[in-house]
Amino acid sequence: MLKSIISMSLMHAQITTDYDGLVVRSATKVTADVINATGNLQIIGRAGTGVDNVDVDAATKKGIIVMNTPSGNTISAAELTCTLLMSLSRHVPQAAMSMKAGNWDRKKFMGAEMYGKILGIVGLGRIGKEVATRMQSFGMKTIGYDPITPPEVTATWGVDQMSLEQLWPQCDYITVHTPLMPSTAGLLNDTSFAKCKKGVKVVNCARGGIIDEDALLRALESGQCGGAGLDVFVEEPPKNRALVNHPNVISCPHLGASTKEAQARCGQDIALQIVDMVMGKGLVGAVNAQVLASTFSPGSHQWIKLGEAVGVVLKSCTTSKQPFSQVQITTQGDCLKGSSGYMTSAVMVGLLTDVSKSCPNLVNSLTLAKESGIKVTRNHSEGLTQGDSCEVEISVNGSSYRATGSVQGGAPVLLELNHSVFRQPVSLTGNLLFFKAAASPQLLPSVTGLLATAGVEMESFSAPAARSGDQWFCVGLSSLLGDLGALKPLVKEAAQLSV
């Protein structure tokens, strides 16, 4: 549970070592150095939409949840976008400045109606949708592009989706509402401007860099672009003033979320989201830990414990043979349908504990596995031969090892280890000793005597159903043995662990 949360501008990175949570706005840069300097940090809350001021990769690697408020700025950003669109159409800021200078230039500021014009919206998420519905009220036709939102969904808002190649030549106005990432950087560039109508007007209230600033300036100077409304820039504040000073550019100092309502909403949203997560009510806005969203369902915590415990068992039983190269996780049964994501992460937490230099958790375990060169695959089987269960198979130096577990009576249990099916499921709790040996009448008394000599009490005993060949047994212990070597005369392999 989070004990303390700080909301701040990071003047001193070391201050975060004492806190479990960090809440920031857009101006605060949470860099890899800041993240790596933290000690107890579990969550970084960005009170706003974008998280480009947070090194998400560094946070993920350290197992820290990064959360934003996906809807807090929506209305304010959409309203500013519409304001810039209308200002571009009627030259309102330029006319106002001319009036302040004592001029009366009616002809100079001849504008155009928005009625009947075509607005291209690139990015049809929450803000794109709000812009569309507002500008439709002015009689604009709205078309758009989005690789995620289905066309049948946007059609219900009155937005016709199409490819960018189809969109560029049709638009009188273009507004962008995408995150900044490699695929969207420079989305509007020399090539795309050349495909647009001459005099097209563009607006960017999303992130600086989605529109190539140098290409935009060239398009403005040539007349290919008739005007630009810019609230965001690659460098903020922009040092290259050529774009800001262009007479056909209306610029703002990143005001998209600068309303009293948005500021209050974002602050309240991030606080409530963190409280809901801590209280186990749900997870909203996590940008690097979507797998955790399904861990708030009833009973999920016991399955997570099972996944981690099965991972620990397999790691312990193959310690002398590691490193492992492949992991296959198979979930089975209706109870685990849709849960293979968090089960996979949980298993990897168990397998990587004390192996990885980082502390594995559900947020970073798959990232750490990838960095370690471990191939992880997962699938779900609808078959009910073993009921609801999780089977894990790992490959170590060409050999495979397997364990199958389930949740029974609200507690995680082990059903099978390396083809040894236990007569009674092994309760995965406390101190456990696994050993491989041939079944014989003398085995149990010999092991019991050895434990007694070592001052360790046997609390439970689980034998395999098969009686022939080498099989795996499990003993519950009052405490771990000081030296497993004492078992060598009795067993072929042995491992002990605490879960």
mmCIF file of C-alpha atoms in Angstrom, residues 28-371:
data_model
loop_
_atom_site.group_PDB
_atom_site.id
_atom_site.type_symbol
_atom_site.label_atom_id
_atom_site.label_comp_id
_atom_site.label_asym_id
_atom_site.label_seq_id
_atom_site.Cartn_x
_atom_site.Cartn_y
_atom_site.Cartn_z
ATOM 1 C CA THR A 28 8.211 18.323 -14.624
ATOM 2 C CA LYS A 29 10.609 15.925 -16.349
ATOM 3 C CA VAL A 30 10.742 12.539 -14.675
ATOM 4 C CA THR A 31 13.899 11.238 -16.302
ATOM 5 C CA ALA A 32 15.626 7.877 -16.023
ATOM 6 C CA ASP A 33 18.083 9.449 -13.556
ATOM 7 C CA VAL A 34 15.224 10.566 -11.322
ATOM 8 C CA ILE A 35 13.516 7.170 -11.551
ATOM 9 C CA ASN A 36 16.690 5.213 -10.864
ATOM 10 C CA ALA A 37 17.421 7.406 -7.846
ATOM 11 C CA THR A 38 14.140 6.416 -6.204
ATOM 12 C CA GLY A 39 13.897 3.833 -3.499
ATOM 13 C CA ASN A 40 10.256 3.117 -2.685
ATOM 14 C CA LEU A 41 8.497 4.660 -5.676
ATOM 15 C CA GLN A 42 5.610 2.490 -6.903
ATOM 16 C CA ILE A 43 3.577 4.856 -9.067
ATOM 17 C CA ILE A 44 4.079 8.004 -11.140
ATOM 18 C CA GLY A 45 0.845 9.884 -11.731
ATOM 19 C CA ARG A 46 0.762 12.366 -14.601
ATOM 20 C CA ALA A 47 -2.061 14.845 -13.990
ATOM 21 C CA GLY A 48 -2.828 15.260 -17.673
ATOM 22 C CA THR A 49 -2.956 13.272 -20.883
ATOM 23 C CA GLY A 50 0.526 12.960 -22.389
ATOM 24 C CA VAL A 51 3.348 11.167 -20.611
ATOM 25 C CA ASP A 52 6.234 12.266 -22.833
ATOM 26 C CA ASN A 53 7.720 14.085 -19.820
ATOM 27 C CA VAL A 54 8.090 10.718 -18.061
ATOM 28 C CA ASP A 55 10.640 8.092 -19.082
ATOM 29 C CA VAL A 56 8.082 5.290 -19.282
ATOM 30 C CA ASP A 57 10.643 2.670 -20.325
ATOM 31 C CA ALA A 58 12.841 3.398 -17.291
ATOM 32 C CA ALA A 59 9.799 3.305 -15.007
ATOM 33 C CA THR A 60 8.604 0.020 -16.495
ATOM 34 C CA LYS A 61 12.010 -1.589 -16.102
ATOM 35 C CA LYS A 62 11.990 -0.628 -12.436
ATOM 36 C CA GLY A 63 8.439 -1.941 -11.994
ATOM 37 C CA ILE A 64 6.849 1.483 -11.426
ATOM 38 C CA ILE A 65 3.327 2.090 -12.714
ATOM 39 C CA VAL A 66 2.937 5.193 -14.895
ATOM 40 C CA MET A 67 -0.603 6.551 -14.847
ATOM 41 C CA ASN A 68 -2.208 9.515 -16.593
ATOM 42 C CA THR A 69 -5.654 11.120 -16.563
ATOM 43 C CA PRO A 70 -6.906 10.293 -20.046
ATOM 44 C CA SER A 71 -10.054 12.420 -19.938
ATOM 45 C CA GLY A 72 -9.219 15.328 -17.644
ATOM 46 C CA ASN A 73 -8.059 17.724 -20.381
ATOM 47 C CA THR A 74 -10.445 16.576 -23.093
ATOM 48 C CA ILE A 75 -12.993 19.387 -23.109
ATOM 49 C CA SER A 76 -10.440 22.169 -22.628
ATOM 50 C CA ALA A 77 -8.159 20.886 -25.390
ATOM 51 C CA ALA A 78 -11.097 20.420 -27.754
ATOM 52 C CA GLU A 79 -12.408 23.918 -27.061
ATOM 53 C CA LEU A 80 -8.993 25.495 -27.705
ATOM 54 C CA THR A 81 -8.718 23.557 -30.966
ATOM 55 C CA CYS A 82 -12.085 24.913 -32.082
ATOM 56 C CA THR A 83 -11.048 28.420 -31.003
ATOM 57 C CA LEU A 84 -7.919 28.241 -33.163
ATOM 58 C CA LEU A 85 -9.870 26.880 -36.123
ATOM 59 C CA MET A 86 -12.300 29.786 -35.936
ATOM 60 C CA SER A 87 -9.530 32.318 -35.323
ATOM 61 C CA LEU A 88 -7.690 31.072 -38.417
ATOM 62 C CA SER A 89 -10.873 31.403 -40.434
ATOM 63 C CA ARG A 90 -11.522 35.013 -39.395
ATOM 64 C CA HIS A 91 -7.995 36.299 -38.482
ATOM 65 C CA VAL A 92 -9.290 37.355 -35.053
ATOM 66 C CA PRO A 93 -5.926 37.735 -33.217
ATOM 67 C CA GLN A 94 -4.323 39.647 -36.109
ATOM 68 C CA ALA A 95 -7.320 41.963 -36.396
ATOM 69 C CA ALA A 96 -7.312 42.582 -32.648
ATOM 70 C CA MET A 97 -3.612 43.496 -32.662
ATOM 71 C CA SER A 98 -4.167 45.792 -35.645
ATOM 72 C CA MET A 99 -6.923 47.579 -33.768
ATOM 73 C CA LYS A 100 -4.657 48.008 -30.735
ATOM 74 C CA ALA A 101 -2.106 49.590 -33.058
ATOM 75 C CA GLY A 102 -4.712 52.190 -34.061
ATOM 76 C CA ASN A 103 -5.559 50.732 -37.477
ATOM 77 C CA TRP A 104 -8.880 49.994 -39.195
ATOM 78 C CA ASP A 105 -7.972 47.418 -41.861
ATOM 79 C CA ARG A 106 -11.276 45.791 -42.831
ATOM 80 C CA LYS A 107 -10.094 44.588 -46.241
ATOM 81 C CA LYS A 108 -6.832 43.191 -44.905
ATOM 82 C CA PHE A 109 -8.608 40.718 -42.653
ATOM 83 C CA MET A 110 -11.134 39.301 -45.084
ATOM 84 C CA GLY A 111 -11.984 35.846 -43.765
ATOM 85 C CA ALA A 112 -13.925 32.763 -44.805
ATOM 86 C CA GLU A 113 -16.957 30.937 -43.479
ATOM 87 C CA MET A 114 -16.460 27.539 -41.946
ATOM 88 C CA TYR A 115 -19.880 26.430 -43.143
ATOM 89 C CA GLY A 116 -19.567 23.768 -45.826
ATOM 90 C CA LYS A 117 -15.810 23.389 -45.391
ATOM 91 C CA ILE A 118 -14.075 20.046 -44.824
ATOM 92 C CA LEU A 119 -12.231 19.424 -41.562
ATOM 93 C CA GLY A 120 -9.727 16.564 -41.444
ATOM 94 C CA ILE A 121 -9.177 15.153 -37.948
ATOM 95 C CA VAL A 122 -6.075 12.996 -37.543
ATOM 96 C CA GLY A 123 -6.554 11.035 -34.327
ATOM 97 C CA LEU A 124 -10.111 10.148 -33.399
ATOM 98 C CA GLY A 125 -9.841 9.576 -29.686
ATOM 99 C CA ARG A 126 -11.643 11.532 -26.989
ATOM 100 C CA ILE A 127 -10.437 14.982 -28.076
ATOM 101 C CA GLY A 128 -10.877 14.266 -31.782
ATOM 102 C CA LYS A 129 -14.460 13.215 -31.130
ATOM 103 C CA GLU A 130 -15.249 16.376 -29.141
ATOM 104 C CA VAL A 131 -13.743 18.592 -31.861
ATOM 105 C CA ALA A 132 -15.787 16.801 -34.523
ATOM 106 C CA THR A 133 -19.128 17.226 -32.763
ATOM 107 C CA ARG A 134 -18.480 20.917 -32.065
ATOM 108 C CA MET A 135 -17.342 21.815 -35.571
ATOM 109 C CA GLN A 136 -20.229 19.913 -37.128
ATOM 110 C CA SER A 137 -22.487 22.458 -35.430
ATOM 111 C CA PHE A 138 -20.849 25.070 -37.686
ATOM 112 C CA GLY A 139 -21.888 23.072 -40.714
ATOM 113 C CA MET A 140 -18.452 21.582 -41.382
ATOM 114 C CA LYS A 141 -18.037 18.149 -42.958
ATOM 115 C CA THR A 142 -15.741 16.053 -40.773
ATOM 116 C CA ILE A 143 -13.481 13.332 -42.117
ATOM 117 C CA GLY A 144 -10.655 11.624 -40.265
ATOM 118 C CA TYR A 145 -8.029 8.969 -39.784
ATOM 119 C CA ASP A 146 -7.280 6.730 -36.819
ATOM 120 C CA PRO A 147 -5.538 3.326 -36.854
ATOM 121 C CA ILE A 148 -7.291 2.186 -33.666
ATOM 122 C CA THR A 149 -10.846 3.526 -33.483
ATOM 123 C CA PRO A 150 -13.076 1.469 -35.840
ATOM 124 C CA PRO A 151 -14.726 3.352 -38.743
ATOM 125 C CA GLU A 152 -18.157 2.103 -37.706
ATOM 126 C CA VAL A 153 -17.672 3.815 -34.328
ATOM 127 C CA THR A 154 -16.591 7.178 -35.746
ATOM 128 C CA ALA A 155 -19.438 7.025 -38.239
ATOM 129 C CA THR A 156 -21.835 7.339 -35.298
ATOM 130 C CA TRP A 157 -20.226 10.718 -34.529
ATOM 131 C CA GLY A 158 -20.533 11.826 -38.152
ATOM 132 C CA VAL A 159 -16.871 11.299 -39.051
ATOM 133 C CA ASP A 160 -16.016 9.392 -42.232
ATOM 134 C CA GLN A 161 -12.728 7.524 -41.826
ATOM 135 C CA MET A 162 -10.243 7.085 -44.642
ATOM 136 C CA SER A 163 -6.527 6.676 -45.269
ATOM 137 C CA LEU A 164 -4.205 9.658 -44.929
ATOM 138 C CA GLU A 165 -3.549 9.523 -48.670
ATOM 139 C CA GLN A 166 -7.289 10.012 -49.252
ATOM 140 C CA LEU A 167 -7.648 12.609 -46.493
ATOM 141 C CA TRP A 168 -4.915 15.129 -47.355
ATOM 142 C CA PRO A 169 -6.308 16.391 -50.720
ATOM 143 C CA GLN A 170 -9.853 16.903 -49.409
ATOM 144 C CA CYS A 171 -9.247 19.088 -46.365
ATOM 145 C CA ASP A 172 -9.751 22.821 -46.008
ATOM 146 C CA TYR A 173 -8.629 22.505 -42.384
ATOM 147 C CA ILE A 174 -6.585 19.808 -40.624
ATOM 148 C CA THR A 175 -6.252 19.258 -36.873
ATOM 149 C CA VAL A 176 -4.066 16.604 -35.233
ATOM 150 C CA HIS A 177 -4.905 14.750 -32.017
ATOM 151 C CA THR A 178 -2.437 11.882 -31.736
ATOM 152 C CA PRO A 179 0.270 11.079 -29.186
ATOM 153 C CA LEU A 180 3.837 11.861 -30.194
ATOM 154 C CA MET A 181 5.620 8.646 -31.138
ATOM 155 C CA PRO A 182 7.903 7.517 -33.975
ATOM 156 C CA SER A 183 4.931 6.767 -36.236
ATOM 157 C CA THR A 184 3.383 10.231 -35.751
ATOM 158 C CA ALA A 185 6.509 12.426 -35.626
ATOM 159 C CA GLY A 186 6.487 14.655 -38.698
ATOM 160 C CA LEU A 187 3.123 13.301 -39.826
ATOM 161 C CA LEU A 188 2.506 16.570 -41.651
ATOM 162 C CA ASN A 189 5.685 17.156 -43.632
ATOM 163 C CA ASP A 190 6.788 18.443 -47.047
ATOM 164 C CA THR A 191 5.339 15.384 -48.768
ATOM 165 C CA SER A 192 1.951 15.498 -47.051
ATOM 166 C CA PHE A 193 1.644 19.289 -47.401
ATOM 167 C CA ALA A 194 2.236 18.886 -51.140
ATOM 168 C CA LYS A 195 -0.796 16.548 -51.301
ATOM 169 C CA CYS A 196 -3.070 19.056 -49.548
ATOM 170 C CA LYS A 197 -5.253 21.769 -51.047
ATOM 171 C CA LYS A 198 -3.386 25.020 -51.622
ATOM 172 C CA GLY A 199 -4.083 27.276 -48.651
ATOM 173 C CA VAL A 200 -4.999 24.491 -46.221
ATOM 174 C CA LYS A 201 -5.066 25.623 -42.608
ATOM 175 C CA VAL A 202 -3.686 23.409 -39.827
ATOM 176 C CA VAL A 203 -4.007 23.250 -36.032
ATOM 177 C CA ASN A 204 -1.883 21.402 -33.479
ATOM 178 C CA CYS A 205 -3.029 21.342 -29.856
ATOM 179 C CA ALA A 206 -1.640 17.847 -29.269
ATOM 180 C CA ARG A 207 2.153 17.559 -29.167
ATOM 181 C CA GLY A 208 4.957 19.519 -30.780
ATOM 182 C CA GLY A 209 6.613 17.559 -33.572
ATOM 183 C CA ILE A 210 3.524 15.905 -35.031
ATOM 184 C CA ILE A 211 3.672 18.697 -37.602
ATOM 185 C CA ASP A 212 7.202 19.132 -38.971
ATOM 186 C CA GLU A 213 7.917 22.755 -38.007
ATOM 187 C CA ASP A 214 10.433 23.386 -40.791
ATOM 188 C CA ALA A 215 8.080 21.916 -43.386
ATOM 189 C CA LEU A 216 5.220 24.007 -41.997
ATOM 190 C CA LEU A 217 7.255 27.203 -42.311
ATOM 191 C CA ARG A 218 8.118 26.349 -45.920
ATOM 192 C CA ALA A 219 4.456 25.639 -46.678
ATOM 193 C CA LEU A 220 3.408 28.953 -45.087
ATOM 194 C CA GLU A 221 6.004 30.897 -47.075
ATOM 195 C CA SER A 222 4.967 29.267 -50.340
ATOM 196 C CA GLY A 223 1.257 29.717 -49.660
ATOM 197 C CA GLN A 224 0.609 25.962 -49.731
ATOM 198 C CA CYS A 225 -0.468 26.380 -46.108
ATOM 199 C CA GLY A 226 -2.790 29.335 -45.530
ATOM 200 C CA GLY A 227 -2.391 29.501 -41.786
ATOM 201 C CA ALA A 228 -1.515 27.553 -38.658
ATOM 202 C CA GLY A 229 -2.820 27.522 -35.114
ATOM 203 C CA LEU A 230 -0.131 26.160 -32.785
ATOM 204 C CA ASP A 231 -0.422 25.535 -29.078
ATOM 205 C CA VAL A 232 2.555 23.161 -28.867
ATOM 206 C CA PHE A 233 6.112 23.157 -30.171
ATOM 207 C CA VAL A 234 9.057 20.778 -30.436
ATOM 208 C CA GLU A 235 10.977 23.054 -28.067
ATOM 209 C CA GLU A 236 9.004 24.888 -25.405
ATOM 210 C CA PRO A 237 9.328 27.802 -25.228
ATOM 211 C CA PRO A 238 10.422 27.888 -28.900
ATOM 212 C CA LYS A 239 13.770 29.580 -29.485
ATOM 213 C CA ASN A 240 13.413 29.583 -33.271
ATOM 214 C CA ARG A 241 10.940 32.448 -33.618
ATOM 215 C CA ALA A 242 10.464 32.284 -37.396
ATOM 216 C CA LEU A 243 7.339 30.173 -37.100
ATOM 217 C CA VAL A 244 5.843 32.090 -34.169
ATOM 218 C CA ASN A 245 6.473 35.435 -35.876
ATOM 219 C CA HIS A 246 4.944 34.421 -39.216
ATOM 220 C CA PRO A 247 1.900 36.646 -39.899
ATOM 221 C CA ASN A 248 -0.319 33.653 -40.688
ATOM 222 C CA VAL A 249 0.481 31.787 -37.477
ATOM 223 C CA ILE A 250 -1.613 32.044 -34.328
ATOM 224 C CA SER A 251 0.365 30.648 -31.418
ATOM 225 C CA CYS A 252 -0.305 29.988 -27.749
ATOM 226 C CA PRO A 253 2.050 28.966 -24.909
ATOM 227 C CA HIS A 254 0.696 25.405 -24.510
ATOM 228 C CA LEU A 255 -2.711 26.394 -23.159
ATOM 229 C CA GLY A 256 -4.644 23.246 -24.086
ATOM 230 C CA ALA A 257 -5.204 22.229 -20.468
ATOM 231 C CA SER A 258 -4.923 25.695 -18.992
ATOM 232 C CA THR A 259 -8.447 26.157 -17.729
ATOM 233 C CA LYS A 260 -9.535 26.189 -14.127
ATOM 234 C CA GLU A 261 -11.870 23.297 -14.827
ATOM 235 C CA ALA A 262 -9.235 21.093 -16.501
ATOM 236 C CA GLN A 263 -6.664 21.767 -13.798
ATOM 237 C CA ALA A 264 -9.124 20.848 -11.064
ATOM 238 C CA ARG A 265 -10.399 17.816 -12.984
ATOM 239 C CA CYS A 266 -6.932 16.402 -13.688
ATOM 240 C CA GLY A 267 -5.808 16.847 -10.095
ATOM 241 C CA GLN A 268 -8.951 15.208 -8.793
ATOM 242 C CA ASP A 269 -8.836 12.408 -11.376
ATOM 243 C CA ILE A 270 -5.243 11.379 -10.640
ATOM 244 C CA ALA A 271 -5.900 11.414 -6.890
ATOM 245 C CA LEU A 272 -9.032 9.272 -7.237
ATOM 246 C CA GLN A 273 -7.323 6.862 -9.644
ATOM 247 C CA ILE A 274 -4.478 6.296 -7.198
ATOM 248 C CA VAL A 275 -6.890 5.832 -4.284
ATOM 249 C CA ASP A 276 -8.986 3.356 -6.302
ATOM 250 C CA MET A 277 -5.861 1.372 -7.176
ATOM 251 C CA VAL A 278 -4.641 1.257 -3.576
ATOM 252 C CA MET A 279 -8.101 0.291 -2.322
ATOM 253 C CA GLY A 280 -8.315 -2.501 -4.885
ATOM 254 C CA LYS A 281 -11.297 -1.004 -6.708
ATOM 255 C CA GLY A 282 -9.727 -0.819 -10.154
ATOM 256 C CA LEU A 283 -6.967 0.586 -12.328
ATOM 257 C CA VAL A 284 -7.591 3.427 -14.788
ATOM 258 C CA GLY A 285 -5.081 5.340 -16.881
ATOM 259 C CA ALA A 286 -2.086 3.000 -16.528
ATOM 260 C CA VAL A 287 0.022 3.446 -19.658
ATOM 261 C CA ASN A 288 2.630 0.766 -18.944
ATOM 262 C CA ALA A 289 0.763 -1.771 -16.824
ATOM 263 C CA GLN A 290 -2.448 -2.595 -18.659
ATOM 264 C CA VAL A 291 -1.995 -6.187 -17.503
ATOM 265 C CA LEU A 292 -2.859 -5.034 -13.982
ATOM 266 C CA ALA A 293 -6.350 -3.862 -14.968
ATOM 267 C CA SER A 294 -7.704 -7.414 -14.854
ATOM 268 C CA THR A 295 -6.087 -8.191 -11.500
ATOM 269 C CA PHE A 296 -8.920 -6.458 -9.655
ATOM 270 C CA SER A 297 -11.418 -9.187 -10.509
ATOM 271 C CA PRO A 298 -12.614 -11.463 -7.670
ATOM 272 C CA GLY A 299 -10.186 -14.268 -6.945
ATOM 273 C CA SER A 300 -7.424 -12.932 -9.174
ATOM 274 C CA HIS A 301 -5.014 -12.419 -6.271
ATOM 275 C CA GLN A 302 -4.916 -16.126 -5.439
ATOM 276 C CA TRP A 303 -4.215 -16.962 -9.081
ATOM 277 C CA ILE A 304 -1.406 -14.387 -9.111
ATOM 278 C CA LYS A 305 0.024 -16.028 -5.982
ATOM 279 C CA LEU A 306 -0.216 -19.370 -7.774
ATOM 280 C CA GLY A 307 1.644 -18.082 -10.834
ATOM 281 C CA GLU A 308 4.453 -16.634 -8.734
ATOM 282 C CA ALA A 309 4.672 -19.798 -6.599
ATOM 283 C CA VAL A 310 4.818 -22.119 -9.620
ATOM 284 C CA GLY A 311 7.576 -19.927 -11.055
ATOM 285 C CA VAL A 312 9.524 -20.129 -7.783
ATOM 286 C CA VAL A 313 9.127 -23.932 -7.661
ATOM 287 C CA LEU A 314 10.469 -24.403 -11.185
ATOM 288 C CA LYS A 315 13.309 -21.948 -10.591
ATOM 289 C CA SER A 316 14.312 -23.741 -7.406
ATOM 290 C CA CYS A 317 14.174 -27.187 -8.999
ATOM 291 C CA THR A 318 16.380 -26.106 -11.914
ATOM 292 C CA THR A 319 18.832 -23.808 -10.124
ATOM 293 C CA SER A 320 21.858 -25.946 -11.024
ATOM 294 C CA LYS A 321 20.778 -26.119 -14.673
ATOM 295 C CA GLN A 322 19.937 -22.484 -15.377
ATOM 296 C CA PRO A 323 19.736 -20.184 -17.254
ATOM 297 C CA PHE A 324 16.454 -21.072 -18.903
ATOM 298 C CA SER A 325 15.766 -19.911 -22.454
ATOM 299 C CA GLN A 326 12.065 -20.461 -23.075
ATOM 300 C CA VAL A 327 8.909 -20.327 -20.996
ATOM 301 C CA GLN A 328 5.493 -21.558 -22.096
ATOM 302 C CA ILE A 329 2.478 -20.668 -19.940
ATOM 303 C CA THR A 330 -0.841 -22.383 -20.634
ATOM 304 C CA THR A 331 -3.975 -21.432 -18.736
ATOM 305 C CA GLN A 332 -7.038 -23.654 -18.821
ATOM 306 C CA GLY A 333 -10.690 -23.346 -17.903
ATOM 307 C CA ASP A 334 -13.360 -20.650 -17.836
ATOM 308 C CA CYS A 335 -12.055 -19.093 -14.623
ATOM 309 C CA LEU A 336 -8.797 -18.083 -16.324
ATOM 310 C CA LYS A 337 -10.268 -17.038 -19.628
ATOM 311 C CA GLY A 338 -8.829 -13.597 -20.348
ATOM 312 C CA SER A 339 -6.332 -13.904 -17.484
ATOM 313 C CA SER A 340 -3.339 -15.281 -19.371
ATOM 314 C CA GLY A 341 -1.768 -11.808 -19.357
ATOM 315 C CA TYR A 342 -1.412 -11.389 -15.622
ATOM 316 C CA MET A 343 -0.763 -15.102 -15.108
ATOM 317 C CA THR A 344 2.182 -14.896 -17.511
ATOM 318 C CA SER A 345 3.569 -11.857 -15.692
ATOM 319 C CA ALA A 346 3.077 -13.570 -12.323
ATOM 320 C CA VAL A 347 4.915 -16.719 -13.417
ATOM 321 C CA MET A 348 7.833 -14.617 -14.671
ATOM 322 C CA VAL A 349 7.987 -12.798 -11.319
ATOM 323 C CA GLY A 350 8.545 -16.161 -9.630
ATOM 324 C CA LEU A 351 11.059 -17.345 -12.204
ATOM 325 C CA LEU A 352 13.090 -14.122 -12.128
ATOM 326 C CA THR A 353 13.122 -13.510 -8.369
ATOM 327 C CA ASP A 354 16.743 -13.580 -7.157
ATOM 328 C CA VAL A 355 17.825 -14.149 -10.776
ATOM 329 C CA SER A 356 17.358 -10.655 -12.193
ATOM 330 C CA LYS A 357 19.324 -7.727 -10.765
ATOM 331 C CA SER A 358 16.073 -5.745 -10.752
ATOM 332 C CA CYS A 359 13.167 -6.585 -8.483
ATOM 333 C CA PRO A 360 10.588 -8.271 -10.724
ATOM 334 C CA ASN A 361 6.896 -7.494 -10.363
ATOM 335 C CA LEU A 362 3.809 -7.657 -12.555
ATOM 336 C CA VAL A 363 4.786 -4.382 -14.262
ATOM 337 C CA ASN A 364 8.328 -5.240 -15.344
ATOM 338 C CA SER A 365 8.666 -9.037 -15.373
ATOM 339 C CA LEU A 366 8.090 -9.450 -19.123
ATOM 340 C CA THR A 367 10.463 -6.567 -19.903
ATOM 341 C CA LEU A 368 13.152 -8.149 -17.721
ATOM 342 C CA ALA A 369 12.578 -11.532 -19.373
ATOM 343 C CA LYS A 370 13.022 -9.991 -22.814
ATOM 344 C CA GLU A 371 16.228 -8.252 -21.735
#
